[in-house]
Coordinates of C-alpha atoms in Angstrom, one line a residue:
Chain A
X133 CA 51.5 132.7 66.3
X134 CA 54.8 131.5 65.0
X135 CA 57.9 133.0 66.6
X136 CA 60.4 131.3 64.1
X137 CA 62.4 133.7 62.0
X138 CA 62.3 134.1 58.2
X139 CA 65.5 133.2 56.4
X140 CA 66.8 135.0 53.3
X141 CA 69.9 134.7 51.1
X142 CA 71.8 136.2 48.3
X143 CA 75.4 135.7 47.1
X144 CA 76.2 139.2 48.4
X145 CA 74.6 142.4 49.7
X146 CA 72.1 143.0 46.9
X147 CA 69.4 141.0 48.7
X148 CA 69.6 143.5 51.5
X149 CA 67.3 145.8 49.5
X150 CA 64.8 142.9 49.7
X151 CA 65.5 142.6 53.5
X152 CA 64.9 146.4 53.8
X153 CA 61.5 146.2 52.2
X154 CA 60.6 143.1 54.3
X155 CA 61.6 144.8 57.5
X156 CA 59.3 147.7 56.6
X157 CA 56.4 145.5 55.6
X158 CA 56.8 142.9 58.4
X159 CA 58.3 144.9 61.3
X160 CA 57.1 142.3 63.8
X161 CA 58.9 139.4 62.2
X162 CA 62.5 138.1 62.9
X163 CA 64.9 137.7 60.0
X164 CA 68.2 135.9 59.4
X165 CA 70.1 137.1 56.3
X166 CA 72.8 134.9 54.7
X167 CA 75.2 136.6 52.3
X168 CA 77.3 134.0 50.5
X169 CA 80.1 136.5 50.1
X170 CA 83.3 134.4 50.1
X171 CA 85.4 135.3 47.1
X172 CA 85.3 131.7 45.9
X173 CA 81.5 131.9 45.8
X174 CA 80.4 135.5 45.2
X175 CA 78.9 136.6 42.8
X176 CA 76.6 133.8 41.7
X177 CA 75.6 135.6 38.5
X178 CA 78.4 134.6 36.1
X179 CA 78.7 131.0 37.5
X180 CA 77.3 127.9 35.7
X181 CA 73.8 126.9 36.8
X182 CA 75.0 123.7 38.4
X183 CA 77.4 125.5 40.7
X184 CA 74.8 128.1 41.7
X185 CA 72.4 125.3 42.5
X186 CA 75.0 123.6 44.7
X187 CA 75.8 126.8 46.6
X188 CA 72.2 127.7 47.0
X189 CA 71.5 124.2 48.3
X190 CA 74.2 124.5 51.0
X191 CA 73.0 127.9 52.1
X192 CA 69.3 126.8 52.2
X193 CA 70.3 123.7 54.3
X194 CA 72.1 126.0 56.7
X195 CA 69.0 128.2 57.1
X196 CA 66.7 125.3 57.3
X197 CA 68.7 123.9 60.2
X198 CA 68.1 127.2 62.0
X199 CA 64.4 126.3 61.9
X200 CA 63.2 129.2 59.8
X201 CA 59.5 129.2 58.8
X202 CA 60.1 130.6 55.2
X203 CA 63.2 131.1 53.0
X204 CA 63.3 134.0 50.6
X205 CA 65.7 133.6 47.7
X206 CA 66.7 137.3 47.3
X207 CA 68.7 136.8 44.2
X208 CA 67.8 136.5 40.5
X209 CA 70.6 134.1 39.6
X210 CA 69.7 131.7 42.4
X211 CA 66.0 132.0 41.7
X212 CA 66.5 131.3 38.0
X213 CA 69.0 128.4 38.5
X214 CA 68.0 126.8 41.7
X215 CA 64.6 127.6 43.1
X216 CA 62.5 124.7 41.7
X217 CA 65.2 122.2 42.8
X218 CA 65.3 123.7 46.3
X219 CA 61.5 123.6 46.6
X220 CA 61.5 119.9 45.8
X221 CA 64.4 119.2 48.2
X222 CA 63.3 121.1 51.3
X223 CA 60.3 120.9 53.6
X224 CA 60.5 124.6 54.5
X225 CA 58.7 126.7 51.8
X226 CA 60.8 128.9 49.6
X227 CA 59.8 131.9 47.6
X228 CA 61.9 133.7 45.0
X229 CA 62.0 136.8 42.9
X230 CA 60.9 137.0 39.2
X231 CA 57.2 135.9 39.4
X232 CA 56.2 138.5 42.0
X233 CA 57.6 141.4 39.9
X234 CA 56.2 139.9 36.7
X235 CA 52.7 139.7 38.3
X236 CA 52.9 143.3 39.5
X237 CA 54.0 144.5 36.0
X238 CA 51.1 142.7 34.4
X239 CA 48.7 144.4 36.8
X240 CA 50.3 147.9 36.4
X241 CA 50.8 148.3 32.6
X242 CA 48.2 150.3 30.8
X243 CA 49.8 150.1 27.3
X244 CA 50.7 146.4 27.8
X245 CA 54.3 147.2 26.9
X246 CA 56.6 146.1 29.7
X247 CA 60.4 146.6 30.0
X248 CA 62.9 144.6 31.9
X249 CA 66.3 145.8 33.1
X250 CA 68.4 142.9 34.5
X251 CA 71.8 141.3 34.5
X252 CA 72.9 139.4 31.4
X253 CA 72.2 136.0 32.9
X254 CA 68.7 136.9 33.9
X255 CA 67.9 138.4 30.5
X256 CA 69.3 135.3 28.8
X257 CA 67.2 133.0 31.0
X258 CA 64.0 134.4 29.6
X259 CA 62.2 134.0 32.9
X260 CA 60.6 137.4 33.0
X261 CA 59.0 137.3 29.6
X262 CA 57.8 133.7 30.4
X263 CA 56.3 134.7 33.7
X264 CA 54.6 137.8 32.2
X265 CA 53.2 135.8 29.2
X266 CA 51.7 133.2 31.5
X267 CA 49.6 135.9 33.0
X268 CA 48.9 138.0 29.8
X269 CA 50.0 136.5 26.5
X270 CA 49.3 139.8 24.8
X271 CA 51.9 141.9 26.6
X272 CA 55.0 142.9 24.7
X273 CA 58.2 142.6 26.7
X274 CA 61.4 144.4 25.9
X275 CA 64.5 143.3 27.8
X276 CA 67.8 145.1 28.2
X277 CA 70.9 143.5 29.8
X278 CA 72.7 146.0 32.0
X279 CA 76.1 144.5 32.7
X280 CA 77.7 147.7 34.0
X281 CA 75.1 148.5 36.6
X282 CA 75.9 146.0 39.4
X283 CA 79.7 146.7 39.5
X284 CA 79.1 150.5 39.4
X285 CA 76.4 150.3 42.1
X286 CA 78.6 147.9 44.2
X287 CA 81.6 150.3 43.9
X288 CA 79.6 152.9 45.9
X289 CA 79.3 156.0 43.7
X290 CA 75.6 155.8 43.0
X291 CA 75.3 159.5 42.1
X292 CA 78.3 159.4 39.7
X293 CA 78.4 160.5 36.1
X294 CA 79.6 157.1 34.9
X295 CA 76.6 155.3 36.5
X296 CA 74.2 158.0 35.2
X297 CA 75.5 157.6 31.6
X298 CA 75.2 153.8 31.8
X299 CA 71.7 153.9 33.2
X300 CA 70.7 156.5 30.6
X301 CA 72.0 154.3 27.7
X302 CA 70.2 151.2 29.0
X303 CA 67.0 153.1 29.6
X304 CA 67.1 154.6 26.1
X305 CA 66.4 151.1 24.6
X306 CA 63.3 150.7 26.7
X307 CA 62.1 154.2 26.0
X308 CA 62.5 153.5 22.3
X309 CA 60.3 150.4 22.9
X310 CA 57.7 152.8 24.4
X311 CA 57.1 150.8 27.6
X312 CA 55.0 152.2 30.4
X313 CA 56.2 149.8 33.1
X314 CA 59.7 148.7 33.8
X315 CA 60.8 145.8 36.0
X316 CA 64.0 146.5 37.9
X317 CA 65.0 142.8 37.8
X318 CA 68.0 142.9 40.0
X319 CA 68.3 143.4 43.8
X320 CA 71.0 146.0 43.3
X321 CA 68.8 148.4 41.3
X322 CA 66.6 149.9 44.0
X323 CA 69.7 151.9 45.0
X324 CA 69.4 153.9 41.7
X325 CA 65.6 154.0 41.6
X326 CA 65.3 157.8 42.0
X327 CA 67.8 158.3 39.1
X328 CA 65.9 155.8 36.9
X329 CA 62.5 157.4 37.7
X330 CA 63.9 160.7 36.5
X331 CA 65.3 159.2 33.3
X332 CA 62.1 157.4 32.5
X333 CA 59.8 160.1 33.8
X334 CA 56.8 160.0 36.1
X335 CA 54.6 158.3 33.5
X336 CA 56.6 155.1 33.7
X337 CA 55.9 152.7 36.6
X338 CA 59.0 151.1 38.1
X339 CA 58.6 147.7 39.7
X340 CA 61.3 146.4 42.1
X341 CA 62.0 142.8 43.2
X342 CA 62.4 144.1 46.7
X343 CA 58.9 145.6 47.1
X344 CA 57.1 142.8 45.4
X345 CA 58.7 140.0 47.3
X346 CA 58.1 141.8 50.5
X347 CA 54.4 141.8 49.6
X348 CA 54.6 138.1 48.6
X349 CA 56.3 137.2 51.9
X350 CA 53.7 139.2 53.9
X351 CA 50.7 137.5 52.1
X352 CA 52.3 134.1 52.5
X353 CA 52.9 134.5 56.3
X354 CA 49.3 135.9 56.8
X355 CA 47.5 133.3 54.7
X356 CA 49.5 130.5 56.3
X357 CA 48.7 131.8 59.8
X358 CA 52.4 131.8 60.8
X359 CA 52.7 135.5 61.7
X360 CA 54.7 136.4 64.8
X361 CA 53.0 138.5 67.5
X362 CA 51.7 141.8 66.0
X363 CA 53.0 145.0 67.6
X364 CA 56.4 143.5 68.7
X365 CA 59.6 144.8 67.2
X366 CA 61.3 142.1 65.2
X367 CA 65.0 141.4 65.2
X368 CA 67.4 140.8 62.3
X369 CA 70.9 139.3 62.1
X370 CA 73.4 138.5 59.4
X371 CA 75.7 135.7 58.5
X372 CA 78.2 135.6 55.6
X373 CA 80.9 133.3 54.3
X374 CA 83.3 136.1 53.4
X375 CA 84.9 138.6 55.6
X376 CA 82.3 140.1 58.1
X377 CA 84.1 143.5 58.1
X378 CA 84.0 143.8 54.3
X379 CA 80.3 142.7 54.4
X380 CA 79.5 145.3 57.0
X381 CA 81.2 148.0 55.1
X382 CA 79.0 147.7 52.0
X383 CA 75.9 146.4 53.6
X384 CA 74.7 149.6 55.3
X385 CA 74.0 151.4 52.0
X386 CA 71.8 148.5 50.8
X387 CA 70.0 147.9 54.1
X388 CA 69.4 151.6 55.0
X389 CA 69.0 150.5 58.6
X390 CA 71.5 150.0 61.4
X391 CA 73.5 146.8 61.0
X392 CA 73.5 144.3 63.8
X393 CA 75.6 141.2 64.5
X394 CA 77.4 139.7 61.4
X395 CA 78.5 136.1 62.1
X396 CA 81.1 134.4 59.8
X397 CA 80.1 130.9 58.6
X398 CA 83.0 128.7 57.2
X399 CA 82.1 127.7 53.6
X400 CA 83.9 124.4 54.1
X401 CA 81.6 123.5 57.1
X402 CA 78.6 124.6 55.0
X403 CA 79.5 122.1 52.3
X404 CA 79.9 119.2 54.8
X405 CA 76.7 119.9 56.6
X406 CA 74.5 120.3 53.5
Chain B
X207 CA 39.6 158.3 37.4
X208 CA 38.2 156.0 34.8
X209 CA 34.4 155.7 34.6
X210 CA 34.4 152.9 32.0
X211 CA 32.7 149.6 33.2
X212 CA 34.4 146.3 33.8
X213 CA 33.2 143.5 31.5
X214 CA 32.8 139.9 32.6
X215 CA 31.6 136.7 30.9
X216 CA 30.8 133.0 31.4
X217 CA 28.8 130.6 29.3
X218 CA 26.0 130.7 32.0
X219 CA 25.4 131.8 35.5
X220 CA 28.4 130.3 37.3
X221 CA 30.4 133.4 36.7
X222 CA 27.9 135.4 38.8
X223 CA 29.7 134.1 41.9
X224 CA 32.7 136.0 40.6
X225 CA 30.6 139.0 39.9
X226 CA 29.2 138.8 43.4
X227 CA 32.7 138.9 44.9
X228 CA 33.8 141.8 42.6
X229 CA 30.7 143.8 43.5
X230 CA 31.6 143.4 47.2
X231 CA 35.3 144.1 46.6
X232 CA 34.8 147.0 44.1
X233 CA 31.5 148.6 45.1
X234 CA 32.3 151.8 43.3
X235 CA 32.9 150.2 39.8
X236 CA 30.3 149.6 37.1
X237 CA 30.0 146.0 35.7
X238 CA 28.5 144.4 32.6
X239 CA 28.0 140.7 32.8
X240 CA 27.6 138.6 29.7
X241 CA 26.1 135.1 30.0
X242 CA 26.4 133.1 26.8
X243 CA 23.4 131.1 27.7
X244 CA 21.8 130.2 24.4
X245 CA 21.2 126.4 24.3
X246 CA 23.4 126.1 21.2
X247 CA 26.3 127.7 23.1
X248 CA 25.9 126.8 26.8
X249 CA 27.7 125.2 28.5
X250 CA 31.2 125.7 27.2
X251 CA 32.7 123.0 29.4
X252 CA 32.1 119.9 27.2
X253 CA 32.7 121.6 23.8
X254 CA 36.0 121.3 21.8
X255 CA 38.6 123.9 22.6
X256 CA 38.3 125.5 19.1
X257 CA 34.5 126.1 19.5
X258 CA 35.0 127.6 23.0
X259 CA 37.7 129.9 21.6
X260 CA 35.3 131.1 18.8
X261 CA 32.5 131.7 21.3
X262 CA 34.8 133.5 23.7
X263 CA 36.2 135.7 20.9
X264 CA 32.6 136.7 19.9
X265 CA 31.6 137.6 23.4
X266 CA 34.9 139.4 24.1
X267 CA 34.5 141.5 20.9
X268 CA 30.9 142.4 22.0
X269 CA 32.2 143.6 25.5
X270 CA 35.2 145.4 23.9
X271 CA 32.8 147.3 21.7
X272 CA 31.1 148.6 24.9
X273 CA 34.4 150.2 25.8
X274 CA 35.0 148.2 29.0
X275 CA 38.4 148.9 30.7
X276 CA 39.0 145.3 31.7
X277 CA 37.5 141.9 30.8
X278 CA 37.2 139.2 33.4
X279 CA 36.9 135.7 32.0
X280 CA 34.8 134.2 34.8
X281 CA 34.8 130.6 33.4
X282 CA 37.4 127.9 33.8
X283 CA 36.7 126.3 30.4
X284 CA 37.1 129.7 28.5
X285 CA 40.2 130.5 30.5
X286 CA 41.9 127.2 29.8
X287 CA 40.9 127.1 26.1
X288 CA 40.8 130.8 25.0
X289 CA 42.5 133.3 27.3
X290 CA 46.0 133.5 25.8
X291 CA 44.5 133.9 22.3
X292 CA 42.1 136.6 23.5
X293 CA 44.9 138.4 25.2
X294 CA 46.9 138.5 21.9
X295 CA 43.9 139.6 19.9
X296 CA 42.4 142.4 22.0
X297 CA 43.8 145.7 23.1
X298 CA 41.6 145.7 26.3
X299 CA 43.4 143.7 29.1
X300 CA 41.8 140.3 30.0
X301 CA 42.3 138.4 33.3
X302 CA 41.1 134.9 33.9
X303 CA 40.6 132.3 36.6
X304 CA 43.2 129.5 37.5
X305 CA 46.4 131.5 38.1
X306 CA 44.9 133.7 40.9
X307 CA 43.6 130.6 42.8
X308 CA 46.8 128.7 42.3
X309 CA 48.8 131.7 43.7
X310 CA 46.5 131.9 46.7
X311 CA 46.8 128.1 47.4
X312 CA 50.6 128.3 47.2
X313 CA 50.5 131.1 49.8
X314 CA 48.1 129.3 52.1
X315 CA 49.3 125.7 52.3
X316 CA 51.3 124.8 55.4
X317 CA 51.8 121.1 54.5
X318 CA 52.4 121.9 50.8
X319 CA 49.7 119.4 49.8
X320 CA 47.1 121.1 47.7
X321 CA 43.8 119.6 46.4
X322 CA 41.8 120.7 43.4
X323 CA 38.1 120.1 42.8
X324 CA 37.0 121.0 39.3
X325 CA 35.1 119.8 36.2
X326 CA 36.6 117.0 34.1
X327 CA 37.8 119.4 31.4
X328 CA 39.7 121.6 33.9
X329 CA 41.3 118.6 35.6
X330 CA 42.3 117.1 32.2
X331 CA 43.9 120.4 31.1
X332 CA 46.4 120.2 34.0
X333 CA 46.4 124.0 34.3
X334 CA 46.1 124.1 38.1
X335 CA 49.1 121.8 38.8
X336 CA 51.1 123.7 36.2
X337 CA 50.3 127.1 37.7
X338 CA 51.0 125.8 41.3
X339 CA 54.3 124.2 40.3
X340 CA 55.5 127.3 38.6
X341 CA 55.3 129.0 42.0
X342 CA 56.4 126.1 44.2
X343 CA 57.8 123.0 42.5
X344 CA 57.7 121.1 45.7
X345 CA 54.0 121.2 46.3
X346 CA 52.0 118.0 45.8
X347 CA 48.8 118.5 43.9
X348 CA 45.9 116.1 44.1
X349 CA 43.0 116.7 41.6
X350 CA 39.6 115.2 41.6
X351 CA 37.1 115.6 38.7
X352 CA 33.6 116.3 40.0
X353 CA 31.3 115.8 37.1
X354 CA 28.1 115.6 39.2
X355 CA 28.5 118.9 41.0
X356 CA 27.6 121.5 38.3
X357 CA 24.4 119.8 37.2
X358 CA 23.3 119.3 40.8
X359 CA 24.1 122.8 41.8
X360 CA 22.5 124.2 38.7
X361 CA 19.3 122.2 39.4
X362 CA 18.8 124.2 42.5
X363 CA 18.7 121.9 45.5
X364 CA 22.0 122.9 47.1
X365 CA 21.1 121.4 50.4
X366 CA 19.9 118.1 49.1
X367 CA 21.1 114.6 50.1
X368 CA 22.2 113.7 46.5
X369 CA 24.5 116.7 46.3
X370 CA 25.8 116.1 49.8
X371 CA 26.7 112.5 49.0
X372 CA 28.4 113.5 45.8
X373 CA 30.4 116.2 47.5
X374 CA 31.4 113.8 50.3
X375 CA 32.6 111.2 47.8
X376 CA 34.7 113.7 45.8
X377 CA 36.1 115.2 49.0
X378 CA 37.1 111.8 50.4
X379 CA 39.8 111.4 47.7
X380 CA 41.4 114.7 48.7
X381 CA 41.1 113.9 52.4
X382 CA 42.9 110.6 51.7
X383 CA 45.6 112.7 50.0
X384 CA 45.9 114.6 53.3
X385 CA 45.7 118.1 51.7
X386 CA 45.4 121.2 53.9
X387 CA 44.2 123.5 51.1
X388 CA 41.6 122.9 48.5
X389 CA 41.0 125.0 45.3
X390 CA 37.4 125.1 44.4
X391 CA 38.2 125.3 40.7
X392 CA 34.8 126.0 39.2
X393 CA 32.6 129.1 39.5
X394 CA 29.6 127.0 40.6
X395 CA 31.3 125.7 43.7
X396 CA 31.0 128.7 46.0
X397 CA 27.3 127.9 46.3
X398 CA 28.2 124.7 48.3
X399 CA 31.2 126.2 50.2
X400 CA 29.6 125.9 53.6
X401 CA 28.8 122.2 53.0
X402 CA 32.4 121.6 51.7
X403 CA 33.9 123.4 54.7
X404 CA 32.0 121.1 57.1
X405 CA 33.1 118.0 55.1
X406 CA 36.8 119.0 55.1
X407 CA 36.8 120.5 58.5
X408 CA 38.0 123.9 59.7
X409 CA 41.7 122.8 59.4
X410 CA 41.4 122.9 55.6
X411 CA 41.6 126.2 53.7
X412 CA 39.2 126.5 50.8
X413 CA 40.2 128.8 47.9
X414 CA 37.6 130.0 45.5
X415 CA 38.0 131.4 42.0
X416 CA 35.5 134.1 42.9
X417 CA 37.4 135.6 45.8
X418 CA 40.8 135.4 44.2
X419 CA 39.8 136.9 40.9
X420 CA 38.0 139.8 42.7
X421 CA 41.3 140.5 44.5
X422 CA 43.2 140.3 41.2
X423 CA 40.7 142.6 39.5
X424 CA 40.9 145.1 42.4
X425 CA 44.8 145.1 42.4
X426 CA 44.8 145.5 38.6
X427 CA 42.4 148.5 38.6
X428 CA 44.3 150.1 41.5
X429 CA 47.8 149.6 40.1
X430 CA 46.8 150.8 36.6
X431 CA 45.2 153.9 38.0
X432 CA 41.9 153.2 36.3
X433 CA 39.6 153.2 39.4
X434 CA 36.2 154.8 39.2
X435 CA 35.4 157.5 41.8
X436 CA 35.7 156.0 45.3
X437 CA 32.6 156.3 47.5
X438 CA 30.1 156.2 44.6
X439 CA 27.7 153.2 44.2
X440 CA 28.5 151.3 41.1
X441 CA 25.9 149.8 38.8
X442 CA 25.7 146.4 37.2
X443 CA 23.7 145.0 34.3
X444 CA 23.4 141.8 32.4
X445 CA 23.2 140.5 28.8
X446 CA 22.7 136.9 27.7
X447 CA 22.3 135.1 24.4
X448 CA 19.6 132.7 25.8
X449 CA 16.2 133.5 27.2
X450 CA 16.4 136.4 29.7
X451 CA 13.6 135.0 31.8
X452 CA 15.4 131.7 32.3
X453 CA 18.6 133.5 33.0
X454 CA 16.9 135.7 35.6
X455 CA 15.3 132.7 37.3
X456 CA 18.6 130.9 38.0
X457 CA 20.9 134.0 38.3
X458 CA 19.6 135.3 41.7
X459 CA 21.0 132.4 43.7
X460 CA 24.4 132.8 42.2
X461 CA 24.5 136.6 42.4
X462 CA 23.0 136.9 45.9
X463 CA 22.0 140.4 45.1
X464 CA 19.0 142.0 43.4
X465 CA 19.0 141.4 39.7
X466 CA 18.7 144.4 37.4
X467 CA 18.1 144.7 33.6
X468 CA 18.8 141.6 31.5
X469 CA 19.2 142.4 27.8
X470 CA 19.0 139.7 25.2
X471 CA 21.8 139.6 22.5
X472 CA 21.1 137.7 19.3
X473 CA 24.0 135.1 19.0
X474 CA 23.7 135.4 15.1
X475 CA 24.5 139.2 15.4
X476 CA 27.3 138.4 17.8
X477 CA 29.0 136.1 15.2
X478 CA 28.6 138.7 12.4
X479 CA 30.0 141.6 14.5
X480 CA 33.1 139.7 15.9

C-alpha cells in the first residue's frame, strides 16, 4: 500500500485528457496535475529543446518535492525533449508518452501500415517511427504534421466547420497511405476523436496517448506494488503557473470531470527551487 | 474470429518454456512449434549472426507457408540477430523476446536497479540495456553472462549441486549490484526459477521471457482482432529438423504438458523452399 499521489504535468491543459483516462483507470489513486501555463512558458511545443528541458526540470523538481510516487510526462514536446534527462536526474520514476502508443499501434495493426497525426515538432523528432520500428522493423509509418489542430481545439469550437475541414485534410494524407491504425500523437486530439473516427471509418483503429499511458501507469503501479488502497475514491488537484481562472475556464472540457482546487505556483519560485 | 495457428520457433527446446506460457495464457489458440534441432544447426547461440539470420529466415518461411497468423521468435539469439530482418521480409507479423521483458522490468523495479542473466551472446549484444534505457534512461542495468547454465539445464539435472553452485555464483554478481529486479534473459532459465528465487530472496522480482512474450502475444491477438473462438481447446504440434525421438525426450521437461505429434522436417528441403 502506498498512499503517495501520482504527479503529472504538461505545459497547458492538453495533458488533462491523460489525467481523465488515469482517473478512470486508477480511481483509487490520488493525482496532482501541474499545468505550466504562464504565458512566458506555455506552450512548450514551439520552444527550443533546451528551454523545454529547463522548464520540465523545474516542474518535475516541484512535483518530486511533493513526494509523488510516479511522474507522468503528459506532453509530447516534453517527452521528446526532456524525458531521458529527467529520468537520469530524478530518483522518482518518470514515464512519458510516445512509446506506449507506439507499442499499442504495433499490436493493433493488421496491415502493418500505421499513421501518426501529431504537431510539427513531434513529427520532426521522428520519435514515433523510431519507437514503432524498434518493435517491428517491417511496419510502414506515415506521419502527418497537423499544425492547425491544437489552436482550433484550444479555441473551443470542437464541432466547428473549420476544425472539421482541417481534420479531413490531414486525415486524407493518411487515408491515401492506406493505414489501418492511426496514433493520435498529441494530448489535445482525444477531444476530436469521434470526428476522426467518422472521417477514417470504423475499419481504422485510433490509438490515443491518453489511454495508452493510463494503461502504462496502471501496470507500473501494480507491478511495483505501490498501489493505494483499492476501493477508496482517489482525489485530484491542480497547480498552474499561469492564471488559475483562465486555467479553470479551459480545463473542464479536457478533464470531463468536475474541477477541484487550482493553486497558483509562482514561476520565479519554481526556477529558484529547482 | 481467426482460426489460423500461431507459429513459434527456437533452435532447440528452450522456446518450449515460451510455448508453455502461451498455452496457459491463450488456451483457445492453436500453435505450431518449430525446433531447429539438427546437429548442424542447433544451437544458434554460438553461431555468427549471418548464419543465424539465414537459419531463422528458412524456418520463418516454413511457418509462413503454413499460414500462421503470428510468428513468435522464442529465442534470444534469433531475436538479437535476425528479428528486424525477418520483420522486413515477411508479411506475417513477428514478435520476439527482449523488448517485452525489458518493458516488464522497467515497470517492476522500485530501486531502478535491474539485473540481467543471459547467455554470453545476448549480454554482448547489449540489447537488454538498450531496450531498458529507451524506456527509462535513469535505470542502472547490471548484466551477467551465464555460460554454464544452458548446458547444465539441458543435461537434465536441474536440482543438482553443480547447477546450484553455478547459479549462486552468477547471482552473487547481481546481488552485489543491489538490483531489485532480474530479467531471466534466456528461454532455458524458467526451469530453475524456483532455485533462483530462493537465491535472490522474495524481495527480488524475477522477469522471464516466457511470461512476458505470452502477454505480448495475447495483447497482439486481442488488439488485432484475430483471436480464435473463446472457450474452445486449442491444439499444439511440433516439428523439428533433428531426430524427433531426441526432441521428444528433452521436450517434456520444458513444455510441462503432454507432448503430441513431432514431425521431422528435412533441413535440406527447408533451405530449398526458403
